[in-house]
Amino acid sequence: LDAGPLSDFLGVPAVEVSGRVYPVALTHAPRSDSRRLEDQVVSATQALLTEGLEGHVLVFLPGTGEIRACEGALRGLARREDLRVLPLHGRLPRGAITQALEPSAQRKVILATNVAESSLTIPGVEAVIDSGLAREAGTSVRTGLPTLQLVPIAKSSAIQRAGRAGREAPGRCRRLYT
């Protein structure tokens, strides 16, 4: 949106505020991966740890079902590496959301829906794992009933998600898609 004409039309000044952006190293999957999403997340998390990850990981998943599956799949790795695995989505009670958002000396793996895409800065996030998927509301052509469809995210969402890793310092983003 070009702010100039809008500012003129409304008769108000346009204010530009530039935020600090740190570089984010992007990695894409070298080829399509047919494994279950939760297995891909475990592998990507393990790879980040092997590379010397010191901060938290923010994992973008399409919905709460995938979050629960990843919580279960990450249990063993979390025990071995002393990680806290925490969900983050809109239907959680306030206390659970606070746990995911508050600073922590213990490394966290935060499993989030796109609620964390643009509205939050989570202290200590050094890396993002992006599934490249989201659930969007739609309508069934056959029944006319509302549905939630699994869809690939837009390029703008991919940029927003990766940017979560570069809010406080240089970061990394592992995309689970080519």
PDB file of N, CA and C in Angstrom, residues 19-20 22 27 34 50 73 80 82 135 140 142-143 155 157-159 176:
ATOM      1  N   GLY A  19      11.970  -1.095  11.314  1.00  0.00           N
ATOM      2  CA  GLY A  19      12.360  -2.017  12.371  1.00  0.00           C
ATOM      3  C   GLY A  19      13.712  -2.618  12.064  1.00  0.00           C
ATOM      4  N   ARG A  20      14.369  -3.113  13.067  1.00  0.00           N
ATOM      5  CA  ARG A  20      15.660  -3.744  12.864  1.00  0.00           C
ATOM      6  C   ARG A  20      15.425  -5.187  12.431  1.00  0.00           C
ATOM      7  N   TYR A  22      17.437  -8.730  11.368  1.00  0.00           N
ATOM      8  CA  TYR A  22      18.701  -9.458  11.323  1.00  0.00           C
ATOM      9  C   TYR A  22      18.636 -10.484  10.192  1.00  0.00           C
ATOM     10  N   THR A  27      17.228 -22.543   4.568  1.00  0.00           N
ATOM     11  CA  THR A  27      17.537 -23.867   4.039  1.00  0.00           C
ATOM     12  C   THR A  27      16.227 -24.501   3.599  1.00  0.00           C
ATOM     13  N   SER A  34       8.425 -37.720   1.757  1.00  0.00           N
ATOM     14  CA  SER A  34       7.137 -38.404   1.903  1.00  0.00           C
ATOM     15  C   SER A  34       6.878 -38.881   3.344  1.00  0.00           C
ATOM     16  N   THR A  50      22.376 -30.451  16.122  1.00  0.00           N
ATOM     17  CA  THR A  50      23.691 -30.910  15.675  1.00  0.00           C
ATOM     18  C   THR A  50      24.541 -29.740  15.186  1.00  0.00           C
ATOM     19  N   ALA A  73       5.982 -37.045  18.948  1.00  0.00           N
ATOM     20  CA  ALA A  73       7.166 -37.483  18.211  1.00  0.00           C
ATOM     21  C   ALA A  73       8.454 -36.882  18.779  1.00  0.00           C
ATOM     22  N   ARG A  80      16.378 -36.442  25.754  1.00  0.00           N
ATOM     23  CA  ARG A  80      17.830 -36.553  25.544  1.00  0.00           C
ATOM     24  C   ARG A  80      18.528 -35.205  25.527  1.00  0.00           C
ATOM     25  N   ASP A  82      17.238 -32.220  26.764  1.00  0.00           N
ATOM     26  CA  ASP A  82      16.712 -31.304  27.773  1.00  0.00           C
ATOM     27  C   ASP A  82      15.980 -30.118  27.125  1.00  0.00           C
ATOM     28  N   ARG A 135      -3.951 -24.313   7.560  1.00  0.00           N
ATOM     29  CA  ARG A 135      -5.347 -24.720   7.413  1.00  0.00           C
ATOM     30  C   ARG A 135      -6.151 -23.463   7.137  1.00  0.00           C
ATOM     31  N   SER A 140     -17.323 -26.943   1.659  1.00  0.00           N
ATOM     32  CA  SER A 140     -17.383 -28.159   0.861  1.00  0.00           C
ATOM     33  C   SER A 140     -18.317 -27.935  -0.325  1.00  0.00           C
ATOM     34  N   ARG A 142     -19.586 -30.259  -2.141  1.00  0.00           N
ATOM     35  CA  ARG A 142     -20.615 -31.290  -2.110  1.00  0.00           C
ATOM     36  C   ARG A 142     -21.710 -31.020  -1.085  1.00  0.00           C
ATOM     37  N   THR A 143     -21.298 -30.632   0.133  1.00  0.00           N
ATOM     38  CA  THR A 143     -22.277 -30.516   1.213  1.00  0.00           C
ATOM     39  C   THR A 143     -22.662 -29.079   1.552  1.00  0.00           C
ATOM     40  N   LYS A 155       3.809 -16.988  -0.426  1.00  0.00           N
ATOM     41  CA  LYS A 155       5.196 -16.547  -0.305  1.00  0.00           C
ATOM     42  C   LYS A 155       5.339 -15.506   0.803  1.00  0.00           C
ATOM     43  N   SER A 157       3.649 -15.281   3.542  1.00  0.00           N
ATOM     44  CA  SER A 157       3.632 -15.988   4.826  1.00  0.00           C
ATOM     45  C   SER A 157       4.965 -16.663   5.095  1.00  0.00           C
ATOM     46  N   ALA A 158       5.562 -17.235   4.069  1.00  0.00           N
ATOM     47  CA  ALA A 158       6.874 -17.869   4.230  1.00  0.00           C
ATOM     48  C   ALA A 158       7.917 -16.838   4.676  1.00  0.00           C
ATOM     49  N   ILE A 159       7.845 -15.645   4.114  1.00  0.00           N
ATOM     50  CA  ILE A 159       8.774 -14.572   4.497  1.00  0.00           C
ATOM     51  C   ILE A 159       8.536 -14.167   5.949  1.00  0.00           C
ATOM     52  N   LEU A 176      10.627 -27.121   5.239  1.00  0.00           N
ATOM     53  CA  LEU A 176      10.456 -28.548   4.988  1.00  0.00           C
ATOM     54  C   LEU A 176       9.940 -28.818   3.584  1.00  0.00           C
TER      55      LEU A 176
END
